[in-house]
Amino acid sequence: MAAAKIHYEVFVKKHRKASWILAEARPEREDAIEFAKKLLSATPTGSVRVSKERFDEESRAFRSFTIWEEGAEKFETEAEKTGDGSLPCLSPDDLTNPSARDTMSRVMNEWFVRKQVTPMELMHSPEHAEDLESGGTELQHAIQKVAVASARDGDSTVHAYVKQLHELSAKAFDRIYKDGKSGRLPKFSRYKTYASLVEAHAGEKSPYKIRAALADRLSDERGFGKKLSVLMEFATELPEADSARKTGCEQLDIFLAEILNFESGMTALIGSPEELGDQVQRLADIFDGSDSAESLQGPPADARTLTRLMKTGGLPSCKTMIASALLERLRRPRRMRPKDVLAEVKLARKLAQKLVMAQGPDLAVDALQDAFAKRSARLLTPETIGDFLEKCETPDQEIENLLALEENIVGAQNKRKLAGYIRATLGNHKTEGWFVSGGGRAIDRLHRLTGFQTKALKGNYPDEDKSGLATAFDALGQKVLERSGLIDAIVNGPSPALDRAASLLKLVTCGAIPVGKCSVAAQQKAVQLIRSDAGLEEARADTERAKLADIEAMLKTISGQSAAA
């Protein structure tokens, strides 16, 4: 008998700032210590301890003391908790609150998905309650999970919370069974339509009977998809009176949102498109109220129905679930368009523009930015970039495509990574050979480089990366100038000195050569020509005043550009 009142609890602490977390309870001392050692080997920076838990008959409480502890460093033992450990849910009615139902969905997710029922159905159906209570250890495991989480942040022990949760669940089940036997849980068959059900009970203080009748009707259907369709049908049967209509819509919203809270329920709504991009597009159109959008024209038809209902503002909980599913899919590691990077880039841009306009309480700007930052990171893997540049025929096309990608990338870290790809492309031998020794006129290749540099400077890269890109374009431009001898050819040409100086300055002001050492070199050579004997002699002639005015204007323009930079 005594042995049955002793067990051993294994706790783990992942690092100094972490709290002790109950990992598992074992009946045997040696088994608990062995399990603790395995945990420690998997958490080398943490510590573990094993405590012996003995039940004291006199105080009706467990007495605990540590029998074994090891770890990389000695952590302080958590202070003994002596509080009453009050739970936020005190009565069966509290279990129908949104936070309680969300907790149930998380800790018993497998059971709900396997049975294809929702927490609200469970709390209003004796059959489902009996199934859960007598179905094995799932209820016990759920209680243990909630108790451990509560004890971690609360003022009492796991055992105290377990006791309270057992008492609360017992009260809830007792009420369901008693109400079922007494007939307080009405059958949906008593009413002709959903509207008549709502009208019969809309004036009551609690929607308990409406929910019970809904749960009864849904029990006839197998699968979230069929239940979703039934609820959609009910949405077309709302009462005409405003107060009753509001009540009916609120209850449908709760049941619909609970179904959509499960992945299989969301799949029943939007279907199973092969590509993630199609899922995201459908969710975005539903959230935005675009019921005529192309993505919603095929099956399932319930998606269009829900979109129209949400558009009226009558299903706020459903809209929250759609927003949550949308953000979750945007954060997934999968590509939205795995076979076409360019199509994915276009889709990401389209979605970003659409959702920024639709943002609100359910879809906050910071959450969108975070989701699209994660989505942007998927586009910047070496494999994806390789696919993106695969069809480029020349190095300048590769650079052009990479620069265009910047407008579709969110997040400073992602833009920094993109800048790294651009610099790497500029620095490889193929790119250098194409610009320095490629076909056509050198001035055309320089003009191309200058256009790229200008676009990079207008981009939203971090300042350090923007400066690095400008320098990289300028460095390649210097090599083109050196190989082509363009500046020297102008300096040593047969034209008058002021004409040659003007030509050099036009290279800068017209964006024919990159900003930096390239433009400085051209400007310095132009000034030397102006100050040369030939240049000064030409400047003294009255016929050259217009030419001098043009040169002065270009020098001011260049000076202004340098100051702005």
Coordinates of C-alpha atoms in Angstrom, one line a residue:
M1 CA 0.0 0.0 0.0
A2 CA 2.8 2.4 0.9
A3 CA 4.6 1.8 -2.3
A4 CA 1.5 2.9 -4.3
K5 CA 1.7 6.3 -2.6
I6 CA 5.3 7.0 -3.7
H7 CA 6.4 8.0 -7.1
Y8 CA 9.3 9.8 -8.7
E9 CA 9.1 13.0 -10.8
V10 CA 11.8 14.0 -13.3
F11 CA 12.3 17.7 -13.8
V12 CA 14.4 19.4 -16.5
K13 CA 15.9 22.9 -16.6
K14 CA 17.2 23.8 -20.1
H15 CA 19.3 26.8 -19.0
R16 CA 19.9 29.1 -16.1
K17 CA 17.0 31.5 -16.8
A18 CA 14.6 28.7 -17.5
S19 CA 12.2 27.3 -15.0
W20 CA 12.1 23.7 -13.8
I21 CA 9.6 21.8 -16.0
L22 CA 8.1 18.4 -15.1
A23 CA 9.1 16.0 -17.9
E24 CA 7.6 12.8 -16.6
A25 CA 6.6 10.8 -13.5
R26 CA 7.8 7.2 -13.0
P27 CA 6.8 4.7 -10.3
E28 CA 10.4 3.2 -9.9
R29 CA 13.4 5.1 -8.5
E30 CA 16.0 3.5 -10.8
D31 CA 13.8 4.0 -13.8
A32 CA 13.3 7.7 -13.0
I33 CA 17.0 8.3 -12.6
E34 CA 17.8 6.5 -15.8
F35 CA 15.3 8.6 -17.7
A36 CA 16.8 11.8 -16.1
K37 CA 20.2 10.8 -17.4
K38 CA 18.9 10.4 -20.9
L39 CA 17.3 13.8 -20.7
L40 CA 20.6 15.3 -19.6
S41 CA 22.5 13.8 -22.5
A42 CA 20.0 15.4 -24.8
T43 CA 20.2 18.8 -23.0
P44 CA 24.0 19.3 -22.3
T45 CA 23.6 22.9 -21.3
G46 CA 20.8 22.1 -18.8
S47 CA 20.3 20.3 -15.6
V48 CA 17.9 17.6 -14.4
R49 CA 16.7 16.4 -11.0
V50 CA 14.6 13.6 -9.6
S51 CA 12.3 14.2 -6.7
K52 CA 10.6 11.6 -4.5
E53 CA 7.0 12.3 -4.0
R54 CA 5.4 10.7 -0.9
F55 CA 1.7 11.1 -0.1
D56 CA 1.1 12.2 3.6
E57 CA -2.2 10.7 4.8
E58 CA -2.4 13.2 7.7
S59 CA -2.0 16.4 5.7
R60 CA -3.6 14.8 2.5
A61 CA -0.7 16.3 0.5
F62 CA 2.5 15.2 -1.2
R63 CA 5.8 15.7 0.4
S64 CA 8.7 16.2 -2.0
F65 CA 12.5 16.0 -1.7
T66 CA 15.3 15.7 -4.2
I67 CA 17.1 12.3 -4.5
W68 CA 19.3 13.0 -7.5
E69 CA 20.5 16.0 -9.5
E70 CA 23.0 16.6 -12.2
G71 CA 23.8 19.2 -14.8
A72 CA 26.4 21.5 -16.5
E73 CA 25.9 24.0 -13.7
K74 CA 24.1 24.1 -10.4
F75 CA 20.8 25.8 -10.6
E76 CA 18.8 27.3 -7.8
T77 CA 16.1 25.0 -6.6
E78 CA 12.7 26.5 -7.3
A79 CA 11.0 27.8 -4.1
E80 CA 8.3 25.7 -2.7
K81 CA 4.8 26.8 -3.9
T82 CA 2.2 27.0 -1.2
G83 CA -0.6 29.0 -3.0
D84 CA -4.1 27.7 -3.7
G85 CA -3.5 27.6 -7.4
S86 CA -6.8 29.0 -8.5
L87 CA -7.7 28.2 -12.1
P88 CA -9.4 30.8 -14.5
C89 CA -12.2 28.3 -15.0
L90 CA -14.3 27.8 -11.9
S91 CA -17.5 26.3 -13.2
P92 CA -18.7 24.2 -16.2
D93 CA -20.0 27.4 -17.9
D94 CA -16.5 28.8 -17.8
L95 CA -15.3 25.9 -20.0
T96 CA -17.3 27.3 -22.9
N97 CA -15.3 30.5 -22.9
P98 CA -13.0 31.1 -25.9
S99 CA -9.8 30.6 -24.0
A100 CA -11.0 27.4 -22.4
R101 CA -12.1 26.0 -25.7
D102 CA -8.9 26.9 -27.3
T103 CA -6.9 25.1 -24.5
M104 CA -9.1 22.0 -25.0
S105 CA -8.4 22.1 -28.8
R106 CA -4.7 22.2 -28.2
V107 CA -4.3 19.6 -25.4
M108 CA -6.7 17.1 -26.9
N109 CA -6.2 17.9 -30.6
E110 CA -5.7 14.3 -31.6
W111 CA -9.0 13.2 -29.9
F112 CA -11.0 16.0 -31.5
V113 CA -9.6 15.4 -35.0
R114 CA -10.1 11.6 -34.7
K115 CA -13.7 12.0 -33.6
Q116 CA -14.3 15.0 -35.9
V117 CA -16.0 16.9 -33.1
T118 CA -15.4 20.4 -31.6
P119 CA -15.1 21.5 -27.9
M120 CA -18.5 23.1 -28.1
E121 CA -20.1 19.9 -29.3
L122 CA -18.3 18.0 -26.5
M123 CA -19.6 20.4 -23.8
H124 CA -23.2 19.9 -25.0
S125 CA -23.4 16.2 -25.9
P126 CA -23.7 13.4 -23.3
E127 CA -22.6 10.9 -26.0
H128 CA -19.3 12.8 -26.7
A129 CA -18.7 13.3 -23.0
E130 CA -19.2 9.6 -22.3
D131 CA -16.9 8.7 -25.2
L132 CA -14.1 10.9 -23.8
E133 CA -14.5 10.1 -20.2
S134 CA -14.5 6.3 -20.7
G135 CA -12.2 6.2 -23.7
G136 CA -8.9 5.7 -22.0
T137 CA -6.1 8.0 -20.8
E138 CA -6.5 11.0 -23.2
L139 CA -8.5 13.0 -20.6
Q140 CA -5.9 12.3 -17.9
H141 CA -3.1 13.3 -20.2
A142 CA -4.9 16.5 -21.1
I143 CA -5.4 17.4 -17.4
Q144 CA -1.7 16.7 -16.7
K145 CA -0.6 19.0 -19.5
V146 CA -2.8 21.8 -18.3
A147 CA -1.7 21.3 -14.7
V148 CA 2.0 21.3 -15.6
A149 CA 1.6 24.5 -17.6
S150 CA -0.4 26.1 -14.8
A151 CA 2.1 25.1 -12.1
R152 CA 5.0 26.6 -14.1
D153 CA 3.5 30.0 -14.0
G154 CA 1.3 29.7 -11.0
D155 CA 1.7 29.7 -7.2
S156 CA 0.8 26.1 -6.5
T157 CA 2.0 22.5 -7.3
V158 CA 1.1 20.3 -10.2
H159 CA -0.8 18.0 -7.9
A160 CA -3.0 20.9 -6.6
Y161 CA -3.9 21.9 -10.2
V162 CA -4.6 18.3 -11.2
K163 CA -7.0 18.0 -8.3
Q164 CA -8.9 21.1 -9.3
L165 CA -9.0 20.1 -12.9
H166 CA -10.4 16.7 -12.0
E167 CA -13.1 18.3 -9.9
L168 CA -14.0 20.8 -12.6
S169 CA -14.2 18.1 -15.3
A170 CA -16.3 15.9 -13.0
K171 CA -18.8 18.8 -12.5
A172 CA -18.9 19.5 -16.2
F173 CA -19.6 15.8 -17.1
D174 CA -22.2 15.5 -14.3
R175 CA -24.1 18.5 -15.6
I176 CA -24.0 17.2 -19.2
Y177 CA -25.3 13.7 -18.1
K178 CA -28.1 15.2 -15.8
D179 CA -29.2 17.7 -18.5
G180 CA -29.3 14.9 -21.1
K181 CA -31.5 12.7 -18.8
S182 CA -33.8 15.6 -17.8
G183 CA -34.4 16.7 -21.4
R184 CA -32.8 20.1 -20.8
L185 CA -30.6 19.4 -23.9
P186 CA -33.2 19.8 -26.7
K187 CA -33.1 17.7 -29.9
F188 CA -32.8 19.7 -33.1
S189 CA -35.6 17.6 -34.6
R190 CA -38.1 19.5 -32.3
Y191 CA -37.6 22.5 -34.6
K192 CA -38.3 22.9 -38.3
T193 CA -35.5 25.2 -39.1
Y194 CA -32.5 26.8 -37.5
A195 CA -34.4 30.1 -37.5
S196 CA -37.2 28.5 -35.4
L197 CA -34.7 27.1 -33.0
V198 CA -33.1 30.5 -32.4
E199 CA -36.5 32.3 -32.1
A200 CA -37.6 29.8 -29.5
H201 CA -34.6 30.5 -27.2
A202 CA -33.2 33.9 -28.3
G203 CA -34.8 35.6 -25.3
E204 CA -33.1 33.4 -22.7
K205 CA -30.2 34.5 -20.6
S206 CA -27.9 31.7 -21.8
P207 CA -27.6 30.3 -25.4
Y208 CA -27.1 26.8 -23.7
K209 CA -30.1 25.2 -25.4
I210 CA -29.3 26.7 -28.9
R211 CA -25.8 25.2 -28.6
A212 CA -27.2 21.9 -27.4
A213 CA -29.6 21.6 -30.3
L214 CA -26.8 22.5 -32.7
A215 CA -24.5 19.9 -31.2
D216 CA -27.3 17.4 -31.5
R217 CA -27.8 18.2 -35.3
L218 CA -24.1 18.0 -36.0
S219 CA -23.9 14.6 -34.3
D220 CA -25.7 13.3 -37.3
E221 CA -22.9 14.3 -39.6
R222 CA -19.5 12.5 -39.9
G223 CA -16.6 14.8 -40.7
F224 CA -15.9 18.5 -40.4
G225 CA -16.7 19.1 -44.1
K226 CA -20.3 17.9 -43.8
K227 CA -20.8 19.8 -40.5
L228 CA -19.5 22.9 -42.2
S229 CA -22.0 22.6 -45.0
V230 CA -24.9 22.1 -42.4
L231 CA -23.8 25.3 -40.6
M232 CA -23.6 27.2 -43.9
E233 CA -27.1 26.1 -44.7
F234 CA -28.2 27.4 -41.4
A235 CA -26.7 30.7 -42.2
T236 CA -29.3 31.2 -44.9
E237 CA -32.1 30.4 -42.3
L238 CA -31.4 33.2 -39.8
P239 CA -34.4 34.9 -38.2
E240 CA -35.7 38.2 -39.5
A241 CA -35.9 40.0 -36.2
D242 CA -32.6 41.8 -35.5
S243 CA -32.0 40.6 -32.0
A244 CA -32.7 36.9 -32.8
R245 CA -30.8 37.2 -36.0
K246 CA -27.8 38.5 -34.1
T247 CA -28.0 35.6 -31.6
G248 CA -28.3 33.0 -34.3
C249 CA -25.3 34.5 -36.2
E250 CA -23.2 34.6 -33.0
Q251 CA -23.8 30.9 -32.3
L252 CA -23.0 29.9 -35.9
D253 CA -19.8 31.9 -35.7
I254 CA -18.7 30.0 -32.6
F255 CA -19.3 26.6 -34.1
L256 CA -17.9 27.5 -37.5
A257 CA -14.7 29.0 -36.0
E258 CA -14.2 25.9 -33.9
I259 CA -14.2 23.7 -37.0
L260 CA -11.8 26.1 -38.8
N261 CA -9.5 26.0 -35.7
F262 CA -8.6 22.4 -36.8
E263 CA -6.4 21.9 -39.8
S264 CA -8.7 19.3 -41.2
G265 CA -11.6 21.7 -40.8
M266 CA -9.8 24.4 -42.7
T267 CA -9.0 21.9 -45.4
A268 CA -12.7 21.1 -45.7
L269 CA -13.3 24.8 -46.3
I270 CA -10.6 25.6 -48.9
G271 CA -9.9 22.2 -50.3
S272 CA -6.5 20.7 -50.9
P273 CA -4.8 22.5 -53.8
E274 CA -1.5 21.0 -54.9
E275 CA 0.4 24.2 -54.5
L276 CA 0.6 26.2 -51.3
G277 CA 0.2 29.4 -53.3
D278 CA -3.3 28.4 -54.2
Q279 CA -4.2 27.8 -50.6
V280 CA -2.8 31.2 -49.6
Q281 CA -4.6 32.9 -52.5
R282 CA -8.0 31.4 -51.5
L283 CA -7.5 32.4 -47.8
A284 CA -6.6 35.9 -48.8
D285 CA -9.6 36.2 -51.1
I286 CA -11.9 34.8 -48.3
F287 CA -10.5 37.2 -45.8
D288 CA -10.8 40.2 -48.2
G289 CA -14.3 39.3 -49.0
S290 CA -13.6 38.7 -52.7
D291 CA -16.3 36.1 -53.3
S292 CA -16.1 36.5 -57.1
A293 CA -12.3 36.0 -57.2
E294 CA -11.0 33.3 -59.6
S295 CA -9.5 31.3 -56.7
L296 CA -13.0 30.7 -55.2
Q297 CA -14.9 29.7 -58.4
G298 CA -14.2 26.0 -58.1
P299 CA -15.1 23.7 -55.2
P300 CA -15.7 23.7 -52.3
A301 CA -18.7 26.0 -52.6
D302 CA -18.8 26.6 -48.9
A303 CA -15.8 28.8 -49.3
R304 CA -17.8 31.3 -51.4
T305 CA -20.7 31.1 -48.9
L306 CA -18.5 31.9 -46.0
T307 CA -16.8 34.7 -47.9
R308 CA -20.1 36.4 -48.5
L309 CA -21.1 36.0 -44.8
M310 CA -17.9 37.3 -43.5
K311 CA -18.1 40.3 -45.9
T312 CA -21.1 41.5 -43.9
G313 CA -19.1 41.5 -40.7
G314 CA -21.3 39.0 -39.0
L315 CA -18.7 36.2 -38.4
P316 CA -15.8 37.9 -36.5
S317 CA -14.5 34.6 -35.0
C318 CA -14.3 33.0 -38.4
K319 CA -12.4 36.0 -39.8
T320 CA -9.9 35.6 -37.0
M321 CA -9.4 31.9 -37.9
I322 CA -9.0 32.7 -41.6
A323 CA -6.4 35.3 -40.7
S324 CA -4.6 32.9 -38.5
A325 CA -4.5 30.2 -41.1
L326 CA -3.4 32.7 -43.7
L327 CA -0.4 33.8 -41.6
E328 CA 0.5 30.3 -40.7
R329 CA 0.7 29.2 -44.3
L330 CA 2.7 32.3 -45.2
R331 CA 5.2 31.2 -42.6
R332 CA 5.5 27.6 -43.9
P333 CA 8.9 26.6 -45.3
R334 CA 7.3 25.3 -48.5
R335 CA 7.5 27.3 -51.7
M336 CA 4.2 28.7 -52.9
R337 CA 5.0 28.1 -56.5
P338 CA 7.7 25.3 -56.5
K339 CA 7.9 25.0 -60.3
D340 CA 8.2 28.7 -61.1
V341 CA 10.2 31.2 -59.0
L342 CA 9.1 34.2 -61.1
A343 CA 5.4 33.2 -60.6
E344 CA 6.1 32.9 -56.8
V345 CA 7.6 36.4 -56.8
K346 CA 4.6 37.9 -58.6
L347 CA 2.2 36.1 -56.3
A348 CA 4.0 37.2 -53.1
R349 CA 3.9 40.8 -54.4
K350 CA 0.2 40.6 -55.3
L351 CA -0.6 39.1 -51.9
A352 CA 1.4 41.7 -50.0
Q353 CA -0.4 44.5 -51.8
K354 CA -3.8 42.9 -51.2
L355 CA -3.3 42.1 -47.5
V356 CA -1.7 45.4 -46.6
M357 CA -4.9 47.1 -47.8
A358 CA -7.0 44.6 -45.9
Q359 CA -5.0 44.7 -42.7
G360 CA -6.9 45.3 -39.4
P361 CA -7.3 43.9 -35.9
D362 CA -7.3 40.3 -37.2
L363 CA -4.3 40.9 -39.5
A364 CA -1.9 43.3 -37.9
V365 CA 0.8 45.0 -40.0
D366 CA 3.6 43.7 -37.8
A367 CA 2.3 40.1 -38.2
L368 CA 2.1 40.5 -41.9
Q369 CA 5.6 41.9 -42.1
D370 CA 6.9 39.0 -40.0
A371 CA 5.1 36.4 -42.3
F372 CA 6.3 38.0 -45.5
A373 CA 9.8 38.3 -44.1
K374 CA 9.8 34.5 -43.5
R375 CA 8.3 34.0 -47.0
S376 CA 11.0 36.2 -48.5
A377 CA 13.7 34.1 -46.8
R378 CA 12.3 31.1 -48.7
L379 CA 13.1 32.9 -52.0
L380 CA 16.7 33.6 -51.0
T381 CA 17.9 30.0 -50.6
P382 CA 20.8 29.2 -53.0
E383 CA 18.6 26.6 -54.8
T384 CA 15.8 29.1 -55.3
I385 CA 18.1 31.8 -56.5
G386 CA 19.7 29.3 -58.9
D387 CA 16.3 28.4 -60.3
F388 CA 15.4 32.2 -60.6
L389 CA 18.5 32.9 -62.7
E390 CA 18.5 29.7 -64.7
K391 CA 16.9 31.2 -67.8
C392 CA 19.1 34.3 -67.9
E393 CA 21.2 34.3 -71.0
T394 CA 23.7 37.0 -70.0
P395 CA 25.2 38.2 -66.7
D396 CA 23.5 41.6 -67.0
Q397 CA 20.1 39.8 -67.1
E398 CA 21.1 38.0 -63.9
I399 CA 21.9 41.3 -62.2
E400 CA 18.7 42.9 -63.5
N401 CA 16.6 40.0 -62.1
L402 CA 18.3 40.1 -58.8
L403 CA 17.8 43.9 -58.5
A404 CA 14.1 43.5 -59.4
L405 CA 13.7 40.9 -56.6
E406 CA 14.4 43.6 -54.0
E407 CA 11.0 45.2 -54.4
N408 CA 9.4 41.8 -53.4
I409 CA 11.6 41.1 -50.5
V410 CA 10.6 42.0 -46.9
G411 CA 13.0 42.4 -43.9
A412 CA 16.4 44.0 -43.5
Q413 CA 18.1 40.7 -43.1
N414 CA 16.6 39.4 -46.3
K415 CA 17.6 42.5 -48.2
R416 CA 21.1 42.1 -46.8
K417 CA 21.3 38.6 -48.1
L418 CA 20.0 39.6 -51.5
A419 CA 22.7 42.3 -51.7
G420 CA 25.2 39.6 -51.0
Y421 CA 24.0 37.6 -54.0
I422 CA 24.3 40.7 -56.2
R423 CA 27.8 41.5 -55.1
A424 CA 28.8 37.8 -55.7
T425 CA 27.4 38.0 -59.2
L426 CA 29.2 41.2 -59.9
G427 CA 32.5 39.7 -58.7
N428 CA 32.5 36.5 -60.7
H429 CA 34.6 36.0 -63.8
K430 CA 31.7 35.5 -66.1
T431 CA 30.2 38.9 -65.2
E432 CA 33.5 40.7 -65.3
G433 CA 34.3 39.2 -68.7
W434 CA 30.9 40.2 -70.1
F435 CA 31.2 43.8 -69.1
V436 CA 34.9 44.4 -69.5
S437 CA 35.5 42.5 -72.8
G438 CA 32.0 41.9 -74.1
G439 CA 30.6 42.7 -77.5
G440 CA 29.2 46.1 -78.5
R441 CA 30.3 49.5 -77.4
A442 CA 32.0 50.0 -74.0
I443 CA 29.9 53.1 -73.4
D444 CA 26.7 51.0 -73.7
R445 CA 28.0 48.5 -71.1
L446 CA 29.0 51.3 -68.8
H447 CA 25.5 52.9 -69.2
R448 CA 24.0 49.5 -68.2
L449 CA 26.2 49.4 -65.1
T450 CA 25.2 52.9 -64.2
G451 CA 21.5 52.1 -64.5
F452 CA 22.0 49.1 -62.2
Q453 CA 23.9 51.2 -59.7
T454 CA 21.1 53.9 -59.7
K455 CA 18.5 51.2 -59.0
A456 CA 20.5 49.8 -56.2
L457 CA 20.9 53.2 -54.6
K458 CA 17.1 53.7 -54.8
G459 CA 16.4 50.4 -53.2
N460 CA 15.6 49.8 -49.5
Y461 CA 18.8 47.9 -48.6
P462 CA 20.5 48.6 -45.3
D463 CA 22.8 51.6 -45.6
E464 CA 26.0 49.5 -45.4
D465 CA 24.8 47.1 -48.1
K466 CA 23.6 49.9 -50.3
S467 CA 27.0 51.6 -50.1
G468 CA 28.7 48.2 -50.8
L469 CA 26.6 47.7 -53.9
A470 CA 27.4 51.2 -55.2
T471 CA 31.1 50.5 -54.7
A472 CA 30.9 47.2 -56.5
F473 CA 29.3 48.6 -59.6
D474 CA 31.8 51.5 -59.6
A475 CA 34.7 49.0 -59.3
L476 CA 33.5 47.0 -62.3
G477 CA 33.0 50.3 -64.2
Q478 CA 36.6 51.2 -63.5
K479 CA 37.8 48.0 -65.1
V480 CA 35.6 48.7 -68.2
L481 CA 37.1 52.2 -68.5
E482 CA 40.6 50.9 -68.1
R483 CA 40.2 48.2 -70.8
S484 CA 38.3 50.5 -73.2
G485 CA 40.5 53.6 -72.7
L486 CA 37.3 55.7 -73.1
I487 CA 38.4 58.6 -70.9
D488 CA 41.9 58.8 -72.4
A489 CA 40.4 58.6 -75.9
I490 CA 38.3 61.7 -75.2
V491 CA 41.1 63.5 -73.4
N492 CA 43.5 63.0 -76.3
G493 CA 40.9 63.5 -79.1
P494 CA 41.2 66.2 -81.8
S495 CA 38.3 68.3 -80.6
P496 CA 38.9 71.7 -78.8
A497 CA 39.8 71.4 -75.2
L498 CA 36.5 72.8 -73.9
D499 CA 34.5 70.4 -76.1
R500 CA 36.5 67.4 -74.7
A501 CA 35.9 68.7 -71.2
A502 CA 32.2 69.0 -71.8
S503 CA 32.1 65.4 -73.2
L504 CA 33.7 64.1 -70.1
L505 CA 31.3 65.9 -67.8
K506 CA 28.3 64.7 -69.9
L507 CA 29.5 61.1 -69.1
V508 CA 28.8 61.9 -65.4
T509 CA 25.7 64.1 -65.7
C510 CA 23.9 61.8 -68.2
G511 CA 24.5 58.7 -66.1
A512 CA 26.8 57.1 -68.7
I513 CA 29.4 56.0 -66.1
P514 CA 28.9 54.8 -62.5
V515 CA 29.1 57.2 -59.6
G516 CA 32.3 56.9 -57.6
K517 CA 35.8 56.7 -58.8
C518 CA 34.6 56.4 -62.4
S519 CA 32.8 59.8 -62.2
V520 CA 35.6 61.4 -60.2
A521 CA 38.2 60.4 -62.8
A522 CA 36.1 61.9 -65.6
Q523 CA 35.5 65.1 -63.7
Q524 CA 39.2 65.5 -62.8
K525 CA 40.3 65.0 -66.4
A526 CA 37.7 67.6 -67.5
V527 CA 39.0 70.1 -65.0
Q528 CA 42.5 69.5 -66.2
L529 CA 41.4 70.2 -69.8
I530 CA 39.6 73.4 -68.7
R531 CA 42.8 74.6 -66.8
S532 CA 45.1 73.7 -69.6
D533 CA 46.7 76.4 -71.8
A534 CA 44.4 75.4 -74.7
G535 CA 41.4 75.5 -72.4
L536 CA 42.2 78.8 -70.9
E537 CA 42.8 80.3 -74.3
E538 CA 39.5 79.0 -75.6
A539 CA 37.7 80.4 -72.5
R540 CA 38.9 83.9 -73.3
A541 CA 37.2 83.9 -76.6
D542 CA 33.8 85.6 -76.6
T543 CA 32.4 82.9 -78.9
E544 CA 32.9 80.2 -76.2
R545 CA 30.8 81.9 -73.5
A546 CA 27.8 79.6 -74.1
K547 CA 30.0 76.6 -73.9
L548 CA 31.5 77.8 -70.6
A549 CA 28.0 78.3 -69.2
D550 CA 27.1 74.7 -70.1
I551 CA 30.3 73.5 -68.4
E552 CA 29.6 75.6 -65.3
A553 CA 26.1 74.2 -65.1
M554 CA 27.3 70.6 -65.4
L555 CA 29.9 71.2 -62.6
K556 CA 27.2 72.6 -60.3
T557 CA 25.0 69.6 -61.1
I558 CA 27.9 67.2 -60.2
S559 CA 28.6 69.1 -57.1
G560 CA 25.0 68.9 -56.0
Q561 CA 24.9 65.2 -56.7
S562 CA 28.0 64.6 -54.6
A563 CA 26.6 66.7 -51.7
A564 CA 23.3 64.6 -51.8
A565 CA 25.2 61.4 -51.8

